[in-house]
PDB file of C-alpha atoms in Angstrom:
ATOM      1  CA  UNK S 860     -22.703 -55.894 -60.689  1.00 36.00           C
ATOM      2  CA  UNK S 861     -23.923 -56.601 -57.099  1.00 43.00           C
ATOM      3  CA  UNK S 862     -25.420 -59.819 -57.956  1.00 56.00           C
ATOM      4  CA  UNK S 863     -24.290 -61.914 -61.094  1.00 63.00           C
ATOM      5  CA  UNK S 864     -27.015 -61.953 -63.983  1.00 70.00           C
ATOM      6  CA  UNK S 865     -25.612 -65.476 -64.718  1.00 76.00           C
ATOM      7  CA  UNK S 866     -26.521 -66.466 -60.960  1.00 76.00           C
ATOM      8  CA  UNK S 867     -29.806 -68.354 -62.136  1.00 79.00           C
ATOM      9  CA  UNK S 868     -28.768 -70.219 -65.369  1.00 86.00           C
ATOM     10  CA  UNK S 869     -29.005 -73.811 -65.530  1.00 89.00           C
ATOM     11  CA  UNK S 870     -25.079 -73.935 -67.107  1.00 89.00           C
ATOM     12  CA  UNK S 871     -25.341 -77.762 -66.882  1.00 90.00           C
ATOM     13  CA  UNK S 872     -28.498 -77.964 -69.002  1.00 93.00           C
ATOM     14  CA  UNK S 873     -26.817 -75.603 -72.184  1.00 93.00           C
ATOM     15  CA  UNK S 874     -24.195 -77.378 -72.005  1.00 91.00           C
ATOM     16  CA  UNK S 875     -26.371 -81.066 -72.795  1.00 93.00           C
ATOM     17  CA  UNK S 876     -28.120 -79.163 -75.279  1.00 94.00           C
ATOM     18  CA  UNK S 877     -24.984 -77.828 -77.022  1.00 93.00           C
ATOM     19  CA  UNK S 878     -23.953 -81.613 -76.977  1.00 92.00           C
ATOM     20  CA  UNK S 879     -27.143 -82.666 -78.701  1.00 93.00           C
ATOM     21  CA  UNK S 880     -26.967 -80.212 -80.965  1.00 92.00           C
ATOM     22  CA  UNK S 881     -23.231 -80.979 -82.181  1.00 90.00           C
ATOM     23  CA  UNK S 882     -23.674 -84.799 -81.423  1.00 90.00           C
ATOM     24  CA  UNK S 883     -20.760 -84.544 -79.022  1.00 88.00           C
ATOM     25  CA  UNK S 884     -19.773 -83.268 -75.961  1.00 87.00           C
ATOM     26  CA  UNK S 885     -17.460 -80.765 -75.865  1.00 85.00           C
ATOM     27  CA  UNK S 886     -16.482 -78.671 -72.828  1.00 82.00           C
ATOM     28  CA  UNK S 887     -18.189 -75.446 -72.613  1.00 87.00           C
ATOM     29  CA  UNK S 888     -17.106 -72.357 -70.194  1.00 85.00           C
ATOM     30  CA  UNK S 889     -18.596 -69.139 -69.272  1.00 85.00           C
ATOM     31  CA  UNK S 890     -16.778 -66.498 -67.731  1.00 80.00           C
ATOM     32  CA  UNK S 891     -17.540 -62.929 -66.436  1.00 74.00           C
ATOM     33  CA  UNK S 892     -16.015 -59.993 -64.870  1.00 65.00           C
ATOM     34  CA  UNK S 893     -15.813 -61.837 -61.956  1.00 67.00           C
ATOM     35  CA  UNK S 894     -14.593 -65.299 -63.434  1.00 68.00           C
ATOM     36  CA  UNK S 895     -15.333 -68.488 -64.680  1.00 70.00           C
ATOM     37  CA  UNK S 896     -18.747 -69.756 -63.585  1.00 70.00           C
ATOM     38  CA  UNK S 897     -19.033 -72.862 -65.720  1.00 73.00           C
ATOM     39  CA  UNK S 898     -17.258 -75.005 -65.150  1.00 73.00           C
ATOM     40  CA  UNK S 899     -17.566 -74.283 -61.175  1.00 62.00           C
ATOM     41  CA  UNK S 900     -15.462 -77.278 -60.437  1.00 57.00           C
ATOM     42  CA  UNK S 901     -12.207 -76.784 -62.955  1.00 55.00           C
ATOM     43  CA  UNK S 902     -13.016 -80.211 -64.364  1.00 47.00           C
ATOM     44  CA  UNK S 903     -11.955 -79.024 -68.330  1.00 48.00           C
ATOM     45  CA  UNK S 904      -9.149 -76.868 -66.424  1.00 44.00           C
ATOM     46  CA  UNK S 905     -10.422 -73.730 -68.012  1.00 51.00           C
ATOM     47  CA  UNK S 906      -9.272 -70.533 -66.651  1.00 53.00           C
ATOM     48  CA  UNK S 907      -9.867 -67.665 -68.951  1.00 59.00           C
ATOM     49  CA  UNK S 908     -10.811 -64.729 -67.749  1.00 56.00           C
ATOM     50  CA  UNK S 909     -13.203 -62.125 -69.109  1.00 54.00           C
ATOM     51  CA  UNK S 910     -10.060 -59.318 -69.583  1.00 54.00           C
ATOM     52  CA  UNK S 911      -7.665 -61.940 -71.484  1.00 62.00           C
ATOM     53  CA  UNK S 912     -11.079 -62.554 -73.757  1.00 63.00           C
ATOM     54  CA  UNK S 913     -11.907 -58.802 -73.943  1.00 57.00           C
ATOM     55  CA  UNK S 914      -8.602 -58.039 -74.656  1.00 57.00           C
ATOM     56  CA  UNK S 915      -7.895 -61.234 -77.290  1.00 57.00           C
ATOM     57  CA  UNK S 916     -11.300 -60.004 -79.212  1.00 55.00           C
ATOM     58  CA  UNK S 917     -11.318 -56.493 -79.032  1.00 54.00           C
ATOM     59  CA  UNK S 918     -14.516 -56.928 -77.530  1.00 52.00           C
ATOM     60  CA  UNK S 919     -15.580 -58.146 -81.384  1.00 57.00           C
ATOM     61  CA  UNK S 920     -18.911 -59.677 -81.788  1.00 67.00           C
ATOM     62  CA  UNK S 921     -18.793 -62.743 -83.270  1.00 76.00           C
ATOM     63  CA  UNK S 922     -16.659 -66.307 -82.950  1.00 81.00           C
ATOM     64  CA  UNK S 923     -13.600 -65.550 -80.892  1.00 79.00           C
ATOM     65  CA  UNK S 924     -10.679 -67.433 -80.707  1.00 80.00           C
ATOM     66  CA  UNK S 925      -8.273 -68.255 -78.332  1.00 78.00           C
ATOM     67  CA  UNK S 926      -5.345 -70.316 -77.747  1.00 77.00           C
ATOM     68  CA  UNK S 927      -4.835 -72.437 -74.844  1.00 74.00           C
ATOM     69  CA  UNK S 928      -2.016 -74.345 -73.654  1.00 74.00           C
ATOM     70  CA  UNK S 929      -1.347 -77.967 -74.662  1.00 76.00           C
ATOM     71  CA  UNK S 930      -2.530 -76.862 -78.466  1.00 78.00           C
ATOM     72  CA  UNK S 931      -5.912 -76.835 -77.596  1.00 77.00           C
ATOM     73  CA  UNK S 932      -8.383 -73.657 -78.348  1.00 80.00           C
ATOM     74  CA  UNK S 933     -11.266 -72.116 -77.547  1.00 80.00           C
ATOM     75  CA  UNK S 934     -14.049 -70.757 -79.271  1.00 84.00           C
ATOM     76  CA  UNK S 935     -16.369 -68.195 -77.791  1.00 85.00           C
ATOM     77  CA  UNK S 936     -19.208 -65.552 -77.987  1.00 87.00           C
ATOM     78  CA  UNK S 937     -20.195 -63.475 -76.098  1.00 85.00           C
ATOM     79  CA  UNK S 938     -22.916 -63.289 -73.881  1.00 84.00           C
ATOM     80  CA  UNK S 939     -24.906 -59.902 -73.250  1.00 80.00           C
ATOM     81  CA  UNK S 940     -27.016 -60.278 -69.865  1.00 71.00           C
ATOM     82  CA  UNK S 941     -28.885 -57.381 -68.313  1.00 64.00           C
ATOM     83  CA  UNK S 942     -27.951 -55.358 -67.610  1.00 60.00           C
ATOM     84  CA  UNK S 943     -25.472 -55.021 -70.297  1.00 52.00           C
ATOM     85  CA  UNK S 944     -23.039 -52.596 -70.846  1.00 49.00           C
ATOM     86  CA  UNK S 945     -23.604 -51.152 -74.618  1.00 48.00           C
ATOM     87  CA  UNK S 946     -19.916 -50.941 -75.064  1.00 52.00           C
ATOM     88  CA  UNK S 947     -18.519 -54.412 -73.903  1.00 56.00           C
ATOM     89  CA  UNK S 948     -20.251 -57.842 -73.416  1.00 61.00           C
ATOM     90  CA  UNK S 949     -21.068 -58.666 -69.972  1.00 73.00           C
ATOM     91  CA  UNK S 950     -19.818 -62.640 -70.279  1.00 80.00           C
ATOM     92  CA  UNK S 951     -18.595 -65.109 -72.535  1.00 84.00           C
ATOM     93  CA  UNK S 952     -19.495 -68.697 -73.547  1.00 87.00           C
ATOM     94  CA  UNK S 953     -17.495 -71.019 -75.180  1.00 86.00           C
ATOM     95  CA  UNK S 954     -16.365 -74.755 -75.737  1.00 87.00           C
ATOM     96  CA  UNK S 955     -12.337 -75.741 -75.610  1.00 82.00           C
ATOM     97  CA  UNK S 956     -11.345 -77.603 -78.294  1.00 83.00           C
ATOM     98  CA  UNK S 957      -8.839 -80.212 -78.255  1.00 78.00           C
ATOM     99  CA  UNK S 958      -5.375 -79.791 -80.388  1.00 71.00           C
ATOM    100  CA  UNK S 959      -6.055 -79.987 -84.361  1.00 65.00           C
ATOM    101  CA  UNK S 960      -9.811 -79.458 -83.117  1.00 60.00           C
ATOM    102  CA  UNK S 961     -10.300 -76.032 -84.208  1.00 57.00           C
ATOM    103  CA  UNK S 962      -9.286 -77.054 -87.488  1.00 59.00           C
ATOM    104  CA  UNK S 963     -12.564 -78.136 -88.971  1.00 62.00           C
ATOM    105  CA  UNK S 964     -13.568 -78.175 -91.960  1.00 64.00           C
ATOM    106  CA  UNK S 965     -15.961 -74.241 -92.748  1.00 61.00           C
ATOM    107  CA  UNK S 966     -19.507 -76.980 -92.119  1.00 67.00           C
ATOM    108  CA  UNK S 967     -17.893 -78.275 -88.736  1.00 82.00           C
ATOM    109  CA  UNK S 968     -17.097 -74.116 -88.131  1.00 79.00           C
ATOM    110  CA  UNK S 969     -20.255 -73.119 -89.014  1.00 85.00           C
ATOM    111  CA  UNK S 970     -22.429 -75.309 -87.008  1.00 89.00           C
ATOM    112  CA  UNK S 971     -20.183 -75.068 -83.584  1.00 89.00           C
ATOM    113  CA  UNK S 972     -20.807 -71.128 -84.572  1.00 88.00           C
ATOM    114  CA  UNK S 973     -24.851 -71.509 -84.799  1.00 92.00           C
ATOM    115  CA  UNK S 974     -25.046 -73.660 -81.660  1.00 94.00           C
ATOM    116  CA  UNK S 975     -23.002 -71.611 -79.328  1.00 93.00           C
ATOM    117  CA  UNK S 976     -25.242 -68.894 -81.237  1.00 93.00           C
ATOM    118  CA  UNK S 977     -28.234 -71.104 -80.205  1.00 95.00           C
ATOM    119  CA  UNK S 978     -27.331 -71.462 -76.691  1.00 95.00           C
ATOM    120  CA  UNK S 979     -26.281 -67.789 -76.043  1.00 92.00           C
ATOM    121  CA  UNK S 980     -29.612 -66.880 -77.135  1.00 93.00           C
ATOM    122  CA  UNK S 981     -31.188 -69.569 -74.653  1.00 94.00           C
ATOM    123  CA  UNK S 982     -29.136 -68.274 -72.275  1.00 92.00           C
ATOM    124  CA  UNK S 983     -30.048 -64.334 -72.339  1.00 89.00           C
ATOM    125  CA  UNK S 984     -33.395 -65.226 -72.618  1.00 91.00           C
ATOM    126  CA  UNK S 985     -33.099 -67.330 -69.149  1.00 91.00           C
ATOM    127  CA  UNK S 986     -31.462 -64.400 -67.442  1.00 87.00           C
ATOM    128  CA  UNK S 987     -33.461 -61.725 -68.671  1.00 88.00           C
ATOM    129  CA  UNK S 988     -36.766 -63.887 -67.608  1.00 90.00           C
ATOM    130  CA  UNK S 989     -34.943 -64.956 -64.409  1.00 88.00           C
ATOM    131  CA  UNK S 990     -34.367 -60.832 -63.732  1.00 88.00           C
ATOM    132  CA  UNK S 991     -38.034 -60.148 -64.176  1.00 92.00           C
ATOM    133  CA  UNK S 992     -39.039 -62.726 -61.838  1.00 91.00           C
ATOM    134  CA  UNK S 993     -36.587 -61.108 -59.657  1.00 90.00           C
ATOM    135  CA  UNK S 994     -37.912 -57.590 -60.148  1.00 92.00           C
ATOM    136  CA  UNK S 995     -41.659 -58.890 -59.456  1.00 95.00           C
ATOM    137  CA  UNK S 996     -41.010 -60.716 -56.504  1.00 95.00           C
ATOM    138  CA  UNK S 997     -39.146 -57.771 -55.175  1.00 94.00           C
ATOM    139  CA  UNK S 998     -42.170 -55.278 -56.298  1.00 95.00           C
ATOM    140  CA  UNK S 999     -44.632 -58.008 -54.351  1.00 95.00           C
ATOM    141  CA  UNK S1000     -42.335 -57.945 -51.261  1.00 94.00           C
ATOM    142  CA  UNK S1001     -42.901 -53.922 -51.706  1.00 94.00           C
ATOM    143  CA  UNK S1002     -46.569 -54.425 -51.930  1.00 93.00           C
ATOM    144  CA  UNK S1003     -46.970 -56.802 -48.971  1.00 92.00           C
ATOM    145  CA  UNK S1004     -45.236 -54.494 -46.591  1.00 92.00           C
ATOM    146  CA  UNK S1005     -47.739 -51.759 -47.571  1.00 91.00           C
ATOM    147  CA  UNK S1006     -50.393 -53.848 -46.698  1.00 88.00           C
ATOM    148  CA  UNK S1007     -49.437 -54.253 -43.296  1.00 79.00           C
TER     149      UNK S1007
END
């Protein structure tokens, strides 16, 4: 991709509203093809990658999981932004567990699977509208140039 789809999200905002939603913060990542973009700043010192993902999932469609050092483990989706690839998701997002975290009980699994759900879905929706507004401000550009 010349320019990242995930260039306009608002990581920092999902991320609140994945807290809310599980009343408690837990450290969320998303990583492309070209690397982690959330968090920007290492502070959860995530580094996954979206081949180790690809290749830990089989590109599968639902929760992933993946084991980190230290015992702790992350959880993931993944994240088709246009444009998407038919074959492979584009991105990942997903919160790192602490050790024993991943553990829940099937209610704890299930509703850290709906949220990340949740915010995925928030998430494509944000990039799609933020590539639309893209693709009319480029097609306005066009149009003022004609006019002069």
């Amino acid at each position: 991709m010349p320019e990242s789809s995930l260039a306009g999200i608002d990581f920092a905002r999902h991320e609140r509203c994945l807290a809310r939603m599980l009343r408690r913060p837990l450290p969320m990542f998303v990583c492309d093809s070209e690397g982690v973009h959330w968090p920007a700043d290492g502070k959860h010192a995530v580094r996954l990658s979206l081949d180790a993902i690809a290749a830990a999932s089989g590109c599968a469609t639902g929760l992933g999981r993946m084991d980190l050092e230290q015992g702790a483990t992350a959880l993931y989706l993944p994240l088709p932004v246009p444009p998407a690839s038919s074959t492979a998701p584009s991105a990942f997002v997903g919160v790192v567990l602490d050790a024993g975290g991943a553990d829940a009980s099937p209610t704890d699994a299930q509703m850290l699977e709906q949220a990340l759900q949740d915010v995925v879905a928030a998430m494509r929706a944000e990039a799609e509208m933020q590539r639309e507004l893209n693709t009319m401000a480029a097609e306005l550009a066009t149009r003022y140039e004609e006019l002069h």
